[in-house]
PDB file of C-alpha atoms and ligand atoms in Angstrom:
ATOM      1  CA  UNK F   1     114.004  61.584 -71.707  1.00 96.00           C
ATOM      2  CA  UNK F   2     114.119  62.353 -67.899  1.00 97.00           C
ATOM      3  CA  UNK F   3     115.796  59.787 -65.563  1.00 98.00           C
ATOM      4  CA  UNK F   4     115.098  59.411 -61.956  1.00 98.00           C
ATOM      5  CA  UNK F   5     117.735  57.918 -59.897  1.00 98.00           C
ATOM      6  CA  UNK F   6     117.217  56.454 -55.949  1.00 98.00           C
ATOM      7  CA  UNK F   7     120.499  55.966 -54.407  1.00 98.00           C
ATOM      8  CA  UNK F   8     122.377  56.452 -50.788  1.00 98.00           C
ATOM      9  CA  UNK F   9     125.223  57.639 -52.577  1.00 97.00           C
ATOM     10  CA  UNK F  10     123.788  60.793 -54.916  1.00 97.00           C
ATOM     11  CA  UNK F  11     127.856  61.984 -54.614  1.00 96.00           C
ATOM     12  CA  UNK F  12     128.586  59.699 -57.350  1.00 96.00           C
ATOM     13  CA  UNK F  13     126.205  61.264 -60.164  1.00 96.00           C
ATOM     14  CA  UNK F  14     128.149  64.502 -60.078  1.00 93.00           C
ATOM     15  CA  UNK F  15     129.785  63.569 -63.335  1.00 91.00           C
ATOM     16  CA  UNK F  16     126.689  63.533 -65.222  1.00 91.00           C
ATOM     17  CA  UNK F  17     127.048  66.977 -65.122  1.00 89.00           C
ATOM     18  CA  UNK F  18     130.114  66.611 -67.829  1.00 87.00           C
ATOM     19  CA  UNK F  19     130.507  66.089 -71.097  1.00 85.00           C
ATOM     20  CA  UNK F  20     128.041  64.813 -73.815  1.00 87.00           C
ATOM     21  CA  UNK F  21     125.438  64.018 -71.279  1.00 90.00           C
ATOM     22  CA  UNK F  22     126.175  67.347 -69.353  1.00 90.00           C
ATOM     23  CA  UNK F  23     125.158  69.142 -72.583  1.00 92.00           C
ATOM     24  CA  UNK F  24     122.212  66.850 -72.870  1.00 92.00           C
ATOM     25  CA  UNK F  25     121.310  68.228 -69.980  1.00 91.00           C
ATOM     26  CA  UNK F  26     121.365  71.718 -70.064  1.00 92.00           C
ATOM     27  CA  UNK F  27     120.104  71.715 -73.765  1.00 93.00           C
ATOM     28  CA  UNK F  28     116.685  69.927 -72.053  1.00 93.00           C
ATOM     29  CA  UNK F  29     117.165  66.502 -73.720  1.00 94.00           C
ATOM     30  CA  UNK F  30     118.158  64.730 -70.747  1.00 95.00           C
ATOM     31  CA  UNK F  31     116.385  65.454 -67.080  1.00 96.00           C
ATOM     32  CA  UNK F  32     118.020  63.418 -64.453  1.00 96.00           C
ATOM     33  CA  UNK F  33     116.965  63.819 -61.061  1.00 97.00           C
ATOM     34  CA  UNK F  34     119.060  62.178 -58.483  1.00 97.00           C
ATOM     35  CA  UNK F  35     116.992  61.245 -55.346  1.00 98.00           C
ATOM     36  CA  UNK F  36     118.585  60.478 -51.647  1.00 98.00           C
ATOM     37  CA  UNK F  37     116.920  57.550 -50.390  1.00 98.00           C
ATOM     38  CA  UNK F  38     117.875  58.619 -46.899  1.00 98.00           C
ATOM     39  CA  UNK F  39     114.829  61.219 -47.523  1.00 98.00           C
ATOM     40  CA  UNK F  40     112.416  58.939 -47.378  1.00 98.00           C
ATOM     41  CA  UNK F  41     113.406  57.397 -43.974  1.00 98.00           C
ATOM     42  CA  UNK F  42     111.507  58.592 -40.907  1.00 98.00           C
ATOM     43  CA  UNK F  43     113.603  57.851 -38.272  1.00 98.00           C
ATOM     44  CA  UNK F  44     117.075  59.516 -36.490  1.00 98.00           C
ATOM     45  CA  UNK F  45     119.455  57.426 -37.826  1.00 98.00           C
ATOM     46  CA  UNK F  46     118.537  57.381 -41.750  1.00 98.00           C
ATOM     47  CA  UNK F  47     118.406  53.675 -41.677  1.00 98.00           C
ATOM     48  CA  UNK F  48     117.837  51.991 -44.608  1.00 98.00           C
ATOM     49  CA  UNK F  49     119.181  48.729 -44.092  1.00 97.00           C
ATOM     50  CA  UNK F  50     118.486  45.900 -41.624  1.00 97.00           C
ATOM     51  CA  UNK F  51     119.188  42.109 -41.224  1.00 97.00           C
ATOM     52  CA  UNK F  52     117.874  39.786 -43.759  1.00 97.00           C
ATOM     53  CA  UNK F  53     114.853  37.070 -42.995  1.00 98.00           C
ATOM     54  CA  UNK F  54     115.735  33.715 -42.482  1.00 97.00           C
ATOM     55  CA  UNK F  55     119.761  34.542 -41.586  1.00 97.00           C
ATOM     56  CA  UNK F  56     123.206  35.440 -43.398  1.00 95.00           C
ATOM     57  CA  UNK F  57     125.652  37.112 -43.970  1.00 93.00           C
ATOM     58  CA  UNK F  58     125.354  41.306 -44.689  1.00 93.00           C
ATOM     59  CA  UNK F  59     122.247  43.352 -44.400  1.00 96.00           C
ATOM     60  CA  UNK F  60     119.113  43.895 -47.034  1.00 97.00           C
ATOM     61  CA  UNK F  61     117.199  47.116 -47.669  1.00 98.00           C
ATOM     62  CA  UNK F  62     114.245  47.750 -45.793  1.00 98.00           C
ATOM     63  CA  UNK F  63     111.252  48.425 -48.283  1.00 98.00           C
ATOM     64  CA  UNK F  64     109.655  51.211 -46.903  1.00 98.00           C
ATOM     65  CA  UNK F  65     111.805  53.942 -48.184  1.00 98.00           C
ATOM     66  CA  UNK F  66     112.088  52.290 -51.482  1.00 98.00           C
ATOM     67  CA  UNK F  67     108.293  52.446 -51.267  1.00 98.00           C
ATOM     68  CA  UNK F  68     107.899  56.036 -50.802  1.00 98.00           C
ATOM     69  CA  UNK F  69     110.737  56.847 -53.093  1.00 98.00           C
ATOM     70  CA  UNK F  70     109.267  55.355 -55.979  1.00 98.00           C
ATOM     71  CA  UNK F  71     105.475  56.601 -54.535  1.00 98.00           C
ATOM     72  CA  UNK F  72     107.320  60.324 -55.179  1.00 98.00           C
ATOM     73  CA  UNK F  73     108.426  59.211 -58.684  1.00 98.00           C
ATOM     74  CA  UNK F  74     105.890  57.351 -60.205  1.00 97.00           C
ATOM     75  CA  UNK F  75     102.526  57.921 -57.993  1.00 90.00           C
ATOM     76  CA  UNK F  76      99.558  55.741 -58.257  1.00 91.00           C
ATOM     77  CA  UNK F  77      97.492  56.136 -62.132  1.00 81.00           C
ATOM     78  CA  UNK F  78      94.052  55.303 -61.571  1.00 71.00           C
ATOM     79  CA  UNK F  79      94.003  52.310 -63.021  1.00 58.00           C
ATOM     80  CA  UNK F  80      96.898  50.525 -60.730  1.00 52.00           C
ATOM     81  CA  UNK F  81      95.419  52.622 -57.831  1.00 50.00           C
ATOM     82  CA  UNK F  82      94.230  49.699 -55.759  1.00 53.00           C
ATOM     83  CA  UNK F  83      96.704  47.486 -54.853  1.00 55.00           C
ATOM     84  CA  UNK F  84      97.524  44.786 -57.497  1.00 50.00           C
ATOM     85  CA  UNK F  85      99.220  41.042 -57.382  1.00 48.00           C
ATOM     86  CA  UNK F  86     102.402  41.425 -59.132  1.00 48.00           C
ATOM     87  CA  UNK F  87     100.839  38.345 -61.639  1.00 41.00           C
ATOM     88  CA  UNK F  88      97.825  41.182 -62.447  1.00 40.00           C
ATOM     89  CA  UNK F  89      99.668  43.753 -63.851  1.00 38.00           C
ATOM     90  CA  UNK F  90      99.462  43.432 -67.125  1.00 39.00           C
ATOM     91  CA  UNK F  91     102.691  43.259 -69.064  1.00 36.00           C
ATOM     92  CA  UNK F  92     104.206  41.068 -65.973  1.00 41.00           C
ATOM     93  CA  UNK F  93     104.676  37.752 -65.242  1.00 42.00           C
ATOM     94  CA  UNK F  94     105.850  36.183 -62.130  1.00 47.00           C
ATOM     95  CA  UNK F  95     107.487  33.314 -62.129  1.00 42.00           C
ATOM     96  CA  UNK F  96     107.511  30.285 -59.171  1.00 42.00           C
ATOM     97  CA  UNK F  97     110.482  31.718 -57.838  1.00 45.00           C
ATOM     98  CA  UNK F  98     108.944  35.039 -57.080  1.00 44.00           C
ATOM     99  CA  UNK F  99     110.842  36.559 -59.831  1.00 53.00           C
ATOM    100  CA  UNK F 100     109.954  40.027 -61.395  1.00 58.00           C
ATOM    101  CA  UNK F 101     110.160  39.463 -65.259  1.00 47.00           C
ATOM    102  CA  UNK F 102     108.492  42.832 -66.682  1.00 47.00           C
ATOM    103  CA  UNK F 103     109.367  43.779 -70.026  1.00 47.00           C
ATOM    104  CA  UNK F 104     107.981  46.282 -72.029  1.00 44.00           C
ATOM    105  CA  UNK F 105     109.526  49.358 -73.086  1.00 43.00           C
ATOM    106  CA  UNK F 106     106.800  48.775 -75.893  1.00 49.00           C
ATOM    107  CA  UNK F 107     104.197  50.087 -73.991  1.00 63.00           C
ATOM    108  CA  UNK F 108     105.565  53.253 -73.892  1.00 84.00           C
ATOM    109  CA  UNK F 109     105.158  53.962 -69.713  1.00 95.00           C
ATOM    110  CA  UNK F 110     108.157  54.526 -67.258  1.00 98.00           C
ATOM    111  CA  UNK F 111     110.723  51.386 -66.608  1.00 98.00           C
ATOM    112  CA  UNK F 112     112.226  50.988 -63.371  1.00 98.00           C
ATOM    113  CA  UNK F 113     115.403  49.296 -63.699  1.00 98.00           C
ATOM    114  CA  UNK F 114     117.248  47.880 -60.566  1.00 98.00           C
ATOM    115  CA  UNK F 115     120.891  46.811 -61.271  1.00 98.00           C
ATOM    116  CA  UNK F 116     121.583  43.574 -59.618  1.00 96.00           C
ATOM    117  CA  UNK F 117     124.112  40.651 -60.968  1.00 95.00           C
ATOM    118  CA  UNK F 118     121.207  38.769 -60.879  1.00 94.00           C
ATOM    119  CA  UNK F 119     119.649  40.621 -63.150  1.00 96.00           C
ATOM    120  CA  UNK F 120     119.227  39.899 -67.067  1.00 97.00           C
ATOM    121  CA  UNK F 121     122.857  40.893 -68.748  1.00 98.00           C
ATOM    122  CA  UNK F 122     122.876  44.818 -70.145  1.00 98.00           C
ATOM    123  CA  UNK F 123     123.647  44.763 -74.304  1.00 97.00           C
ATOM    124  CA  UNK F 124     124.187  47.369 -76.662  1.00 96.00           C
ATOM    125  CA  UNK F 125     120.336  45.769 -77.967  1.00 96.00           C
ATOM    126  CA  UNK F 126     119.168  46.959 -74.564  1.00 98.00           C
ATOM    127  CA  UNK F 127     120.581  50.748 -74.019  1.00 98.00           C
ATOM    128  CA  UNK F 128     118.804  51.092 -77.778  1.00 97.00           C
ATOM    129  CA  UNK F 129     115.503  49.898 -76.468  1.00 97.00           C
ATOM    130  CA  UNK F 130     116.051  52.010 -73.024  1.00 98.00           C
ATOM    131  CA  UNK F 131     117.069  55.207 -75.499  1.00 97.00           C
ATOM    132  CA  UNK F 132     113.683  55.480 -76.714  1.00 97.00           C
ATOM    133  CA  UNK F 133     111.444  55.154 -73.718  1.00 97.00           C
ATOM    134  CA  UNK F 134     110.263  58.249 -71.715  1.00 97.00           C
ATOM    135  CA  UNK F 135     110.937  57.646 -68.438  1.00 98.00           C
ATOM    136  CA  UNK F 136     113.644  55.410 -66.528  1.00 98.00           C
ATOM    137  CA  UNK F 137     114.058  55.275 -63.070  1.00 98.00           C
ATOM    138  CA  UNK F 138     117.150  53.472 -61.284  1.00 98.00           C
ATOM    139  CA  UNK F 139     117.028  52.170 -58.261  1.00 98.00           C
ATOM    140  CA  UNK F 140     120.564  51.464 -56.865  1.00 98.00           C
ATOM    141  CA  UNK F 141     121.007  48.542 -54.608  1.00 96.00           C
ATOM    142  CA  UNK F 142     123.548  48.225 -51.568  1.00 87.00           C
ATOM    143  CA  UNK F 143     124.097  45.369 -49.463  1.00 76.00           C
ATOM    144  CA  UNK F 144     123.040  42.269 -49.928  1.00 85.00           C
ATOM    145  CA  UNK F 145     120.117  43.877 -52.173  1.00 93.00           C
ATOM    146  CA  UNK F 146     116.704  45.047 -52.034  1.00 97.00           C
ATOM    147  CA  UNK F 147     113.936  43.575 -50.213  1.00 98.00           C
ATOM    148  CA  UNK F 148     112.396  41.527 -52.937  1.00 97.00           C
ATOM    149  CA  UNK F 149     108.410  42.583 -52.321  1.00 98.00           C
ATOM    150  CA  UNK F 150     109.878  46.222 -53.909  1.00 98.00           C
ATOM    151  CA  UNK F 151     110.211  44.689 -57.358  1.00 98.00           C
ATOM    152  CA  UNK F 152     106.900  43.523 -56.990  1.00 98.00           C
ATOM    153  CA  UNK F 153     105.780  46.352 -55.902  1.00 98.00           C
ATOM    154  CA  UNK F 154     107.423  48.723 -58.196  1.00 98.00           C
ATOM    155  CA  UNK F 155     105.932  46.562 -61.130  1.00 98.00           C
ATOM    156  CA  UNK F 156     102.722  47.748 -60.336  1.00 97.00           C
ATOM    157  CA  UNK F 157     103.422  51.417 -61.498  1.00 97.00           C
ATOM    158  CA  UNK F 158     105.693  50.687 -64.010  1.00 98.00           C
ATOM    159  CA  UNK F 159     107.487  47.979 -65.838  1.00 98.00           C
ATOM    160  CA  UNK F 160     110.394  46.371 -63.822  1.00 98.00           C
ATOM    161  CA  UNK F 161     113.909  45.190 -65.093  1.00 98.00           C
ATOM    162  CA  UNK F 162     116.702  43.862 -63.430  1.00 97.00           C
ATOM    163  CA  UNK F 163     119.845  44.306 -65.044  1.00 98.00           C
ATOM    164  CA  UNK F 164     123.475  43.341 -64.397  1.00 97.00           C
ATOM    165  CA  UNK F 165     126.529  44.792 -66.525  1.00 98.00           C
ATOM    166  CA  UNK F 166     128.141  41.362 -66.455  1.00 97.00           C
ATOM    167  CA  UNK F 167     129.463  38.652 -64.129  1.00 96.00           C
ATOM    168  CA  UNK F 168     131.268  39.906 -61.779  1.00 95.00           C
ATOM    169  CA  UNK F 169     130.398  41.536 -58.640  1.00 94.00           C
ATOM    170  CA  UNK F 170     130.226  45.441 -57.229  1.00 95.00           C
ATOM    171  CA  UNK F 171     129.936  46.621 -54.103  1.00 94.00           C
ATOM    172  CA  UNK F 172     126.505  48.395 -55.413  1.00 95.00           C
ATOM    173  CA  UNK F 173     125.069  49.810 -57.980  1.00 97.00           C
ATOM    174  CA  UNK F 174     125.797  53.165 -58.535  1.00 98.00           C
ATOM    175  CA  UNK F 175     128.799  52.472 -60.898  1.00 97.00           C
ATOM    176  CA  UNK F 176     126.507  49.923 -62.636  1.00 98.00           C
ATOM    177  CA  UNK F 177     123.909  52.853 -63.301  1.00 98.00           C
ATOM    178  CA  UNK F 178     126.648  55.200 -64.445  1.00 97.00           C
ATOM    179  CA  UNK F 179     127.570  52.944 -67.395  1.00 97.00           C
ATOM    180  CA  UNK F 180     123.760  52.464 -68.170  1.00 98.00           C
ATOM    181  CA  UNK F 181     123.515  56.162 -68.453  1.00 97.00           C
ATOM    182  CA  UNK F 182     126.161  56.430 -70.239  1.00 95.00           C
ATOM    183  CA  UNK F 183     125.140  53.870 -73.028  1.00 97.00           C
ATOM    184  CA  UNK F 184     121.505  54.278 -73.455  1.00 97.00           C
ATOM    185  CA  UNK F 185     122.297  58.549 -73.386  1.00 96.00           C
ATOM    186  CA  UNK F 186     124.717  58.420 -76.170  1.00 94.00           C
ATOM    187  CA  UNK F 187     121.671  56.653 -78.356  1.00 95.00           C
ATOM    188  CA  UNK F 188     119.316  59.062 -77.813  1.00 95.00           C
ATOM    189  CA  UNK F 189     119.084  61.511 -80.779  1.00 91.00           C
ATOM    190  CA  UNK F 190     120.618  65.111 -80.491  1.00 90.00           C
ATOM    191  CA  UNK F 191     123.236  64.214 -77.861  1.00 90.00           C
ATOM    192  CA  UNK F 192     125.891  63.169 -80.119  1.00 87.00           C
ATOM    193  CA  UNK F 193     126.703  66.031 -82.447  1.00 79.00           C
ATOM    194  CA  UNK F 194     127.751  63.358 -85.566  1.00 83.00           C
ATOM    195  CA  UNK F 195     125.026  60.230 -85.499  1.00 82.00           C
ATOM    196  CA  UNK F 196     127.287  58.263 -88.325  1.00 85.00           C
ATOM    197  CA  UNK F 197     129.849  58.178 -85.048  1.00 82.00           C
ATOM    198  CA  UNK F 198     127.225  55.453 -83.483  1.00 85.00           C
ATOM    199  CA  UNK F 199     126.618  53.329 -86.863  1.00 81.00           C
ATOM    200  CA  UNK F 200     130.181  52.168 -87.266  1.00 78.00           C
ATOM    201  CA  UNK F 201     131.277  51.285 -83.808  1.00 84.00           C
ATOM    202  CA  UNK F 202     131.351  47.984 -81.550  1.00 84.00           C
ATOM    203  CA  UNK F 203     128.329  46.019 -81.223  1.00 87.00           C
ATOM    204  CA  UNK F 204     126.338  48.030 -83.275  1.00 83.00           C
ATOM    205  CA  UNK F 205     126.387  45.130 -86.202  1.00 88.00           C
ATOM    206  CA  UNK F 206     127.102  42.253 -83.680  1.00 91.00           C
ATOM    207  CA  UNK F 207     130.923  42.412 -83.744  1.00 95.00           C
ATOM    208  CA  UNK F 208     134.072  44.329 -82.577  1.00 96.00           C
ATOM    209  CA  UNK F 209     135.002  47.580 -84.268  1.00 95.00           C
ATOM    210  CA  UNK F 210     137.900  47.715 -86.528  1.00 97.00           C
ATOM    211  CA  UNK F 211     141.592  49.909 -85.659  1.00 97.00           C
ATOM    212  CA  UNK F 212     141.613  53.187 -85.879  1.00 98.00           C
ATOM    213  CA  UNK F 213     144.980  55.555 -87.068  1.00 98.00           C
ATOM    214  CA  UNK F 214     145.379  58.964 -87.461  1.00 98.00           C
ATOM    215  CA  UNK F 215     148.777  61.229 -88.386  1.00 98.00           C
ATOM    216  CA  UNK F 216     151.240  60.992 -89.100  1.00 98.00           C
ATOM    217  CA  UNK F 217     151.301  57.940 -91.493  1.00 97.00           C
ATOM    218  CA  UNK F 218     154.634  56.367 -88.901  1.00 98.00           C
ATOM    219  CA  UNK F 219     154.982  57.050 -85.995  1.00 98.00           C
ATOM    220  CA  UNK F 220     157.807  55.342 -83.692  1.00 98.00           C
ATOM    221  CA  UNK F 221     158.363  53.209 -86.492  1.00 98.00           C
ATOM    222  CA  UNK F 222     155.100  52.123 -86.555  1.00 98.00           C
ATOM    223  CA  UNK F 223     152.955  52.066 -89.914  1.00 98.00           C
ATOM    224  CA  UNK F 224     149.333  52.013 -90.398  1.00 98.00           C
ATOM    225  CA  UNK F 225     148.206  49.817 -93.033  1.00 98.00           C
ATOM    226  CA  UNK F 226     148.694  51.270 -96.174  1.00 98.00           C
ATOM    227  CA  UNK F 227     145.554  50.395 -97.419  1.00 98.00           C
ATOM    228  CA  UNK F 228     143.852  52.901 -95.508  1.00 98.00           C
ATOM    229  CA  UNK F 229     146.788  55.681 -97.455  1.00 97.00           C
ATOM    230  CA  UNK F 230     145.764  54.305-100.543  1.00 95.00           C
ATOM    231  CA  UNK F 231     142.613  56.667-101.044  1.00 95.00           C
ATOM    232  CA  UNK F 232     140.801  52.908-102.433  1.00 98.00           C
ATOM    233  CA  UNK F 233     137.379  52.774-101.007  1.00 98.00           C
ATOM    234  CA  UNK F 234     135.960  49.701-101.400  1.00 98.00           C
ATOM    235  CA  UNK F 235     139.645  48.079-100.581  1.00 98.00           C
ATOM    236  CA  UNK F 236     139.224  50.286 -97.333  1.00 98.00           C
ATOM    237  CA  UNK F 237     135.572  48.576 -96.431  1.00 97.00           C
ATOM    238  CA  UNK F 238     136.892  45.394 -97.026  1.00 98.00           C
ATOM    239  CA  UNK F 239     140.159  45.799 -94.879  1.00 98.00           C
ATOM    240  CA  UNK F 240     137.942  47.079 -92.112  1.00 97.00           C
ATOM    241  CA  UNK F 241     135.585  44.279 -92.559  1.00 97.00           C
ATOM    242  CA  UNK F 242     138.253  41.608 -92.150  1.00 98.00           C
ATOM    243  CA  UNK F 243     139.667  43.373 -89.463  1.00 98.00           C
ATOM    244  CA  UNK F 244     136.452  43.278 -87.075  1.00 97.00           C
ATOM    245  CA  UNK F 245     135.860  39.494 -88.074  1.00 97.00           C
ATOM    246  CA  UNK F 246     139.658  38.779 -87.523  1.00 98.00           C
ATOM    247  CA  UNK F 247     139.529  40.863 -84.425  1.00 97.00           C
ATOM    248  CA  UNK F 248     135.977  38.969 -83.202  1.00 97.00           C
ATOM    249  CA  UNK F 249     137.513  35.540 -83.619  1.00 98.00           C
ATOM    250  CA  UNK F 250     140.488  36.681 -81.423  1.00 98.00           C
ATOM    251  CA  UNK F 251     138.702  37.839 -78.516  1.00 98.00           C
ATOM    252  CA  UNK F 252     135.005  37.607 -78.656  1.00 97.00           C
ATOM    253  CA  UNK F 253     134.048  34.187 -80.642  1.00 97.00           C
ATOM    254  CA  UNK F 254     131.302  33.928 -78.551  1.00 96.00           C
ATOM    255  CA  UNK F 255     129.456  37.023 -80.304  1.00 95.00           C
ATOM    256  CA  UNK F 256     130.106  35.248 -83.773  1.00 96.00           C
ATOM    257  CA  UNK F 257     127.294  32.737 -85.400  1.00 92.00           C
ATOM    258  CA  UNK F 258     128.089  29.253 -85.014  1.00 90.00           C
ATOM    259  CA  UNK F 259     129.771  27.574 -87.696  1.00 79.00           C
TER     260      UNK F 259
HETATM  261 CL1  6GU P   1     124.168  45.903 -62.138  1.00 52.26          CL
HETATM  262  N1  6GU P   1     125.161  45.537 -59.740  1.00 52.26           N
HETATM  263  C1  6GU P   1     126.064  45.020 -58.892  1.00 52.26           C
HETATM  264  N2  6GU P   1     125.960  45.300 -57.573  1.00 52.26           N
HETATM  265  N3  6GU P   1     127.044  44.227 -59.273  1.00 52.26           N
HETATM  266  C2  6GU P   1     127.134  43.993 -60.579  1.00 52.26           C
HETATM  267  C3  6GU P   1     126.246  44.504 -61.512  1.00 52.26           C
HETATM  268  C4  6GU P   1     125.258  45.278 -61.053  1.00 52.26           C
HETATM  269  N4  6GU P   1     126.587  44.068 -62.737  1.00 52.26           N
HETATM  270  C5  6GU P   1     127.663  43.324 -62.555  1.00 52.26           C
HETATM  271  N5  6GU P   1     127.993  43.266 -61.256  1.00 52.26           N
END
């Protein structure tokens, strides 16, 4: 898979250079290229930001950079080479509200996702979707956001998503990005040594995982269950099974089916 990310802040990548994905990396599963947006500004000061239309509060990025950032990444095929009305491009639809609502991922081309809490809400069902497509590029917002004609735009070379990790609010989306990373690279095959270490964890069958223990058997005074010291399989499978349903009910009953 290689990854493109546009960002004022390529600092806070460095730790894809680590761990898991840092081995993805220099084994040639994972390109990531992590693009300055400052380098596709033309004037002194770098500027990338400027007031927003219409009045407020906090500054919105200017388009043209975004534009030739993403003209670097994902230039013009022949076939979107003319200019094309977001509600042309096949694959997207545009709502009343001027919305960008691309989906495809199915199609097999690039996806530019831009992180935004106004974006759809990122799932475990999502980073497995993202781990098998070719090409993602991110496109981290700061500010107030992105001028709104560069989702538009960008769905003409490739399909656009807008993603948020939940509701709450960052200061941008570079952190958002990270954890994207993060999720969809662990799913993509190769870069986890053991693959049955994905199959039983949370959200991978629509509820919480179960506890874990490991030695020694107390600890503190603390016991783990002693159905798990019992060498009883199947009474192991169902203990576990409970466990994530009891554990779901506690603090996620929103994942389980209604009753
Ligand atoms: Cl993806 N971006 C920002 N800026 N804030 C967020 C978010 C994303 N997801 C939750 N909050």
């Amino acid at each position: 898979m290689r990854i493109d990310i546009v960002t004022i802040f390529p600092e806070y990548f460095g730790v894809l250079d680590v761990s898991l994905l840092g081995r993805a990396r220099e084994d040639g599963i994972l390109k990531v290229e992590v693009h300055d947006l400052r380098d596709f500004t033309h004037d002194r000061h770098r500027t990338v930001d400027d007031k927003p239309y219409g009045g407020g509060a906090g500054m919105v990025m200017k388009p043209e950079p975004w534009g030739e950032a993403l003209d670097a990444i994902l230039p013009a095929t022949p076939a979107l080479a003319t200019p094309t009305a977001p509600t042309e491009v096949p694959g997207v639809a545009q709502g009343d509200s001027g919305e960008v609502d691309a989906r495809s991922g199915a199609t097999g081309g690039p996806i530019v996702i831009f992180p935004s809490p106004a974006g759809e809400v990122f799932t475990q069902a999502m980073a497995r979707e993202l781990s098998s497509a070719e090409h993602l590029v991110f496109g981290c917002g700061r500010y107030e956001g992105i001028d709104h004609r560069v989702f538009e735009f960008a769905a003409t070379r490739a399909s656009v998503r807008l993603v948020s990790l939940g509701d709450y609010v960052l200061n941008g989306g570079e952190v958002a990005v990270m954890a994207m990373i993060e999720a969809i690279g662990r799913l993509i095959p190769g870069v986890i040594g053991n693959p049955e270490s994905l199959v039983e964890e949370s959200h991978e069958d629509g509820l919480l995982e179960y506890p874990s223990y490991t030695k020694p058997a107390e600890w503190r005074g603390y016991e783990v269950p002693s159905v798990l010291t019992n060498g009883n399989h199947g009474a192991i499978a169902a203990w576990r099974r409970d466990a994530q349903f009891e554990r779901t009910r506690r603090v996620r009953p929103d994942l389980l089916p209604p009753e």
